[in-house]
Tab-separated table of C-alpha atoms in Angstrom:
chain	number	residue	atom	x	y	z
A	1	GLN	CA	18.249	-3.123	5.986
A	2	VAL	CA	14.533	-3.569	6.410
A	3	GLN	CA	13.245	-6.982	5.373
A	4	LEU	CA	9.700	-8.287	5.376
A	5	VAL	CA	9.122	-11.887	4.364
A	6	GLU	CA	5.593	-13.241	4.013
A	7	SER	CA	4.652	-16.903	4.101
A	8	GLY	CA	1.595	-19.094	4.455
A	9	GLY	CA	-0.146	-18.553	1.143
A	10	GLY	CA	-1.464	-21.375	-0.983
A	11	LEU	CA	-4.466	-22.959	-2.658
A	12	VAL	CA	-7.531	-23.248	-0.460
A	13	LYS	CA	-11.139	-24.200	-1.115
A	14	PRO	CA	-13.980	-21.700	-0.685
A	15	GLY	CA	-14.937	-21.492	2.960
A	16	GLY	CA	-11.473	-22.546	4.056
A	17	SER	CA	-8.910	-20.801	6.236
A	18	LEU	CA	-5.271	-19.791	6.129
A	19	ARG	CA	-2.840	-18.060	8.441
A	20	LEU	CA	-0.375	-15.714	6.800
A	21	SER	CA	2.841	-14.706	8.527
A	22	CYS	CA	5.287	-11.872	7.987
A	23	ALA	CA	8.771	-12.026	9.481
A	24	ALA	CA	10.324	-8.601	10.013
A	25	SER	CA	13.954	-7.629	10.457
A	26	GLY	CA	16.218	-4.603	10.121
A	27	PHE	CA	14.129	-2.223	12.239
A	28	THR	CA	12.607	-2.030	15.709
A	29	PHE	CA	9.417	-3.922	14.947
A	30	SER	CA	7.679	-2.958	18.188
A	31	ASP	CA	7.917	0.756	17.308
A	32	TYR	CA	5.808	0.641	14.154
A	33	TYR	CA	2.326	0.096	12.855
A	34	MET	CA	2.041	-2.759	10.367
A	35	SER	CA	-0.472	-3.420	7.623
A	36	TRP	CA	-1.699	-6.053	5.208
A	37	ILE	CA	-2.433	-4.983	1.650
A	38	ARG	CA	-3.591	-7.246	-1.143
A	39	GLN	CA	-3.617	-7.208	-4.923
A	40	ALA	CA	-5.934	-9.398	-6.945
A	41	PRO	CA	-4.503	-10.717	-10.237
A	42	GLY	CA	-4.232	-7.858	-12.724
A	43	LYS	CA	-5.883	-5.437	-10.313
A	44	GLY	CA	-4.877	-2.558	-8.055
A	45	LEU	CA	-3.879	-2.344	-4.430
A	46	GLU	CA	-6.394	-2.814	-1.630
A	47	TRP	CA	-5.546	-2.039	1.994
A	48	ILE	CA	-7.169	-4.624	4.241
A	49	SER	CA	-5.916	-4.130	7.799
A	50	TYR	CA	-3.543	-2.351	10.143
A	51	ILE	CA	-2.383	-2.939	13.676
A	52	SER	CA	-0.686	-0.433	15.961
A	53	ASN	CA	2.768	-1.022	17.398
A	54	SER	CA	1.361	-2.291	20.696
A	55	GLY	CA	-1.543	-4.130	19.086
A	56	SER	CA	-4.086	-2.016	20.921
A	57	SER	CA	-5.459	-0.350	17.784
A	58	ILE	CA	-6.711	-2.445	14.853
A	59	ASP	CA	-8.799	-1.636	11.808
A	60	TYR	CA	-10.096	-3.569	8.821
A	61	ALA	CA	-11.511	-2.807	5.405
A	62	ASP	CA	-15.228	-3.505	5.193
A	63	SER	CA	-14.558	-6.231	2.623
A	64	VAL	CA	-12.800	-8.426	5.199
A	65	LYS	CA	-14.293	-7.317	8.514
A	66	GLY	CA	-15.485	-10.275	10.544
A	67	ARG	CA	-13.502	-12.803	8.466
A	68	PHE	CA	-9.895	-11.649	8.820
A	69	THR	CA	-7.952	-11.150	12.045
A	70	ILE	CA	-4.654	-9.289	12.253
A	71	SER	CA	-2.238	-9.864	15.123
A	72	ARG	CA	1.417	-9.413	15.977
A	73	ASP	CA	4.083	-10.870	18.242
A	74	ASN	CA	6.610	-8.166	18.999
A	75	ALA	CA	8.918	-10.613	20.780
A	76	ALA	CA	9.104	-12.679	17.598
A	77	ASN	CA	9.154	-9.670	15.219
A	78	SER	CA	6.208	-11.183	13.406
A	79	LEU	CA	2.900	-10.081	11.930
A	80	TYR	CA	0.008	-12.425	11.213
A	81	LEU	CA	-3.243	-12.489	9.293
A	82	GLN	CA	-5.804	-15.185	10.026
A	83	ILE	CA	-8.169	-15.423	7.080
A	84	ASN	CA	-11.399	-17.393	7.405
A	85	SER	CA	-14.457	-18.096	5.288
A	86	LEU	CA	-12.421	-17.555	2.153
A	87	ARG	CA	-14.164	-16.541	-1.054
A	88	ALA	CA	-13.030	-16.572	-4.663
A	89	GLU	CA	-12.699	-12.779	-4.539
A	90	ASP	CA	-10.071	-13.106	-1.802
A	91	THR	CA	-7.683	-14.548	-4.383
A	92	ALA	CA	-4.739	-12.155	-4.379
A	93	VAL	CA	-1.131	-11.557	-3.511
A	94	TYR	CA	-1.025	-10.488	0.137
A	95	TYR	CA	1.686	-8.024	1.144
A	96	CYS	CA	2.725	-7.006	4.612
A	97	ALA	CA	3.964	-3.464	4.903
A	98	LYS	CA	5.691	-1.382	7.527
A	99	SER	CA	3.358	1.521	8.108
A	100	ILE	CA	3.415	5.132	9.123
A	101	LEU	CA	0.163	6.445	10.571
A	102	VAL	CA	0.390	9.834	12.241
A	103	THR	CA	-2.300	12.401	12.931
A	104	THR	CA	-1.062	15.959	12.587
A	105	ASN	CA	-2.659	19.395	12.643
A	106	PHE	CA	-2.671	19.233	8.856
A	107	GLY	CA	-4.250	15.809	8.473
A	108	VAL	CA	-3.366	12.157	8.672
A	109	ALA	CA	-0.058	11.048	7.250
A	110	ASN	CA	-0.446	7.404	6.254
A	111	ASN	CA	2.040	5.582	4.095
A	112	PHE	CA	3.689	2.200	3.643
A	113	ASP	CA	7.432	2.641	3.498
A	114	TYR	CA	8.567	-0.969	3.154
A	115	TRP	CA	6.797	-3.942	1.595
A	116	GLY	CA	7.410	-7.658	1.565
A	117	GLN	CA	7.565	-9.666	-1.633
A	118	GLY	CA	4.025	-10.972	-1.108
A	119	THR	CA	2.414	-14.378	-0.719
A	120	LEU	CA	-0.232	-15.681	-3.129
A	121	VAL	CA	-3.559	-16.897	-1.818
A	122	THR	CA	-5.706	-18.738	-4.349
A	123	VAL	CA	-9.274	-19.635	-3.447
A	124	SER	CA	-10.685	-22.258	-5.786
A	125	SER	CA	-12.541	-25.524	-5.646
B	1	GLN	CA	-14.283	1.562	-8.354
B	2	SER	CA	-11.491	3.082	-6.331
B	3	VAL	CA	-12.114	6.000	-4.011
B	4	LEU	CA	-9.242	7.847	-5.665
B	5	THR	CA	-9.362	8.341	-9.431
B	6	GLN	CA	-6.262	7.949	-11.596
B	7	PRO	CA	-5.961	7.754	-15.387
B	8	PRO	CA	-5.552	4.108	-16.449
B	9	SER	CA	-2.504	4.875	-18.565
B	10	VAL	CA	-0.079	7.587	-19.584
B	11	SER	CA	2.819	7.542	-22.012
B	12	ALA	CA	5.741	9.687	-23.046
B	13	ALA	CA	9.057	9.403	-24.825
B	14	PRO	CA	12.392	8.845	-23.085
B	15	GLY	CA	13.775	12.054	-21.660
B	16	GLN	CA	10.380	13.717	-21.544
B	17	LYS	CA	8.231	14.637	-18.550
B	18	VAL	CA	4.957	13.024	-17.527
B	19	THR	CA	2.389	13.776	-14.850
B	20	ILE	CA	-0.082	11.400	-13.226
B	21	SER	CA	-3.155	12.799	-11.514
B	22	CYS	CA	-5.028	11.479	-8.499
B	23	SER	CA	-8.442	12.903	-7.721
B	24	GLY	CA	-10.314	12.471	-4.462
B	25	SER	CA	-12.568	14.408	-2.127
B	26	SER	CA	-12.584	16.382	1.108
B	27	SER	CA	-12.940	13.062	2.951
B	28	ASN	CA	-9.529	11.929	1.817
B	29	ILE	CA	-7.025	13.961	-0.219
B	30	GLY	CA	-8.585	17.288	0.721
B	31	ASN	CA	-7.697	16.902	4.380
B	32	ASN	CA	-4.865	14.362	4.517
B	33	TYR	CA	-1.428	13.698	3.097
B	34	VAL	CA	-0.861	11.824	-0.148
B	35	SER	CA	1.724	9.184	-0.950
B	36	TRP	CA	2.764	7.607	-4.239
B	37	TYR	CA	4.013	4.092	-5.005
B	38	GLN	CA	5.836	2.579	-7.960
B	39	GLN	CA	5.258	-1.060	-8.839
B	40	LEU	CA	7.673	-2.424	-11.425
B	41	PRO	CA	6.457	-5.509	-13.307
B	42	GLY	CA	6.414	-8.601	-11.102
B	43	THR	CA	7.601	-6.805	-7.970
B	44	ALA	CA	6.161	-5.359	-4.773
B	45	PRO	CA	5.217	-1.672	-4.626
B	46	LYS	CA	7.812	0.818	-3.469
B	47	LEU	CA	7.214	4.149	-1.728
B	48	LEU	CA	8.121	7.048	-4.034
B	49	ILE	CA	6.590	10.097	-2.376
B	50	TYR	CA	5.142	10.643	1.077
B	51	GLU	CA	3.452	13.572	2.809
B	52	ASN	CA	2.497	15.031	-0.588
B	53	ASN	CA	5.979	15.963	-1.788
B	54	LYS	CA	8.740	14.287	0.234
B	55	ARG	CA	11.044	11.680	-1.250
B	56	PRO	CA	12.424	8.767	0.781
B	57	SER	CA	16.161	8.317	0.784
B	58	GLY	CA	17.333	6.865	-2.517
B	59	ILE	CA	14.479	8.173	-4.654
B	60	PRO	CA	15.900	10.470	-7.358
B	61	ASP	CA	14.691	14.046	-7.636
B	62	ARG	CA	13.260	13.232	-11.075
B	63	PHE	CA	10.201	12.179	-9.065
B	64	SER	CA	8.094	14.903	-7.458
B	65	GLY	CA	4.706	15.213	-5.836
B	66	SER	CA	2.246	18.006	-5.269
B	67	LYS	CA	-1.232	18.474	-3.885
B	68	SER	CA	-3.888	21.101	-4.477
B	69	GLY	CA	-7.317	20.895	-2.907
B	70	THR	CA	-8.726	17.423	-3.471
B	71	SER	CA	-6.219	16.384	-6.140
B	72	ALA	CA	-2.600	15.307	-6.193
B	73	THR	CA	-0.058	14.946	-8.961
B	74	LEU	CA	3.031	12.816	-9.443
B	75	GLY	CA	5.605	14.220	-11.844
B	76	ILE	CA	8.442	12.318	-13.449
B	77	THR	CA	11.085	14.125	-15.497
B	78	GLY	CA	13.871	12.733	-17.670
B	79	LEU	CA	11.871	9.583	-18.366
B	80	GLN	CA	13.796	6.344	-18.614
B	81	THR	CA	12.677	2.956	-19.893
B	82	GLY	CA	13.221	1.671	-16.369
B	83	ASP	CA	10.413	3.944	-15.181
B	84	GLU	CA	7.840	1.771	-16.954
B	85	ALA	CA	5.637	0.627	-14.110
B	86	ASP	CA	2.275	0.969	-12.433
B	87	TYR	CA	1.935	4.003	-10.177
B	88	TYR	CA	-0.534	4.274	-7.304
B	89	CYS	CA	-1.573	7.186	-5.135
B	90	GLY	CA	-2.673	6.584	-1.571
B	91	THR	CA	-4.083	8.550	1.314
B	92	TRP	CA	-6.253	8.341	4.424
B	93	ASP	CA	-10.019	8.516	4.185
B	94	THR	CA	-12.212	9.654	7.068
B	95	THR	CA	-14.588	6.701	6.609
B	96	LEU	CA	-12.587	4.042	4.791
B	97	SER	CA	-9.165	4.363	6.482
B	98	ALA	CA	-6.309	3.736	4.011
B	99	VAL	CA	-7.262	4.018	0.355
B	100	PHE	CA	-5.464	3.722	-2.977
B	101	GLY	CA	-6.124	4.934	-6.468
B	102	GLY	CA	-6.807	2.406	-9.190
B	103	GLY	CA	-3.302	2.730	-10.580
B	104	THR	CA	-1.776	4.230	-13.719
B	105	LYS	CA	0.341	2.268	-16.170
B	106	LEU	CA	3.246	4.338	-17.461
B	107	THR	CA	4.617	3.448	-20.874
B	108	VAL	CA	7.893	4.973	-22.019
B	109	LEU	CA	7.654	4.916	-25.782
């Protein structure tokens, strides 16, 4: 069965950095896009980044562009998110998600079919 | 504000039917597929509906999805107390990439 396990969250001061990891199992990791999605306390979901199966295509939400870097190691079945210059508004649970992103004649089909349990990042002095 | 607009809350009695709307624009819902997610309290979201109206394996047919123009709707019939959760719509946006609605809290009275 598909499993995604995030790690690396914690308490960090404003301006600090963290590296989040997501260990994947139960599917052929190198065949799929992967994404990071976050949820601030009591708030909704916010997509922040995706990476293609080969790593050649990457995109970020404007809110994190230039500060966050997504990467993957297909040999290790792992996804990463390097987060720098942290701000209080980055406080959230960060989820990794197995992603479907397909362009068809009828539009883009984008969904997140499996999610990890999340890792909490708290930015506070 | 979210790019996709959902009602903050809906409620209905056990056994009844409820619908949750998701309104967007031609930049997102109007020209792309919609998915829906269920987030039970204290847990990660789970995919309920993809490509407007398809259910992943294991999702009961009490859950349905539809899309018309720039809006989408999630329907839940035969409501159960275990359906109490937050529900989110999601789609692709031409400018913003992946986007979600603000979420709808379902209360089963």
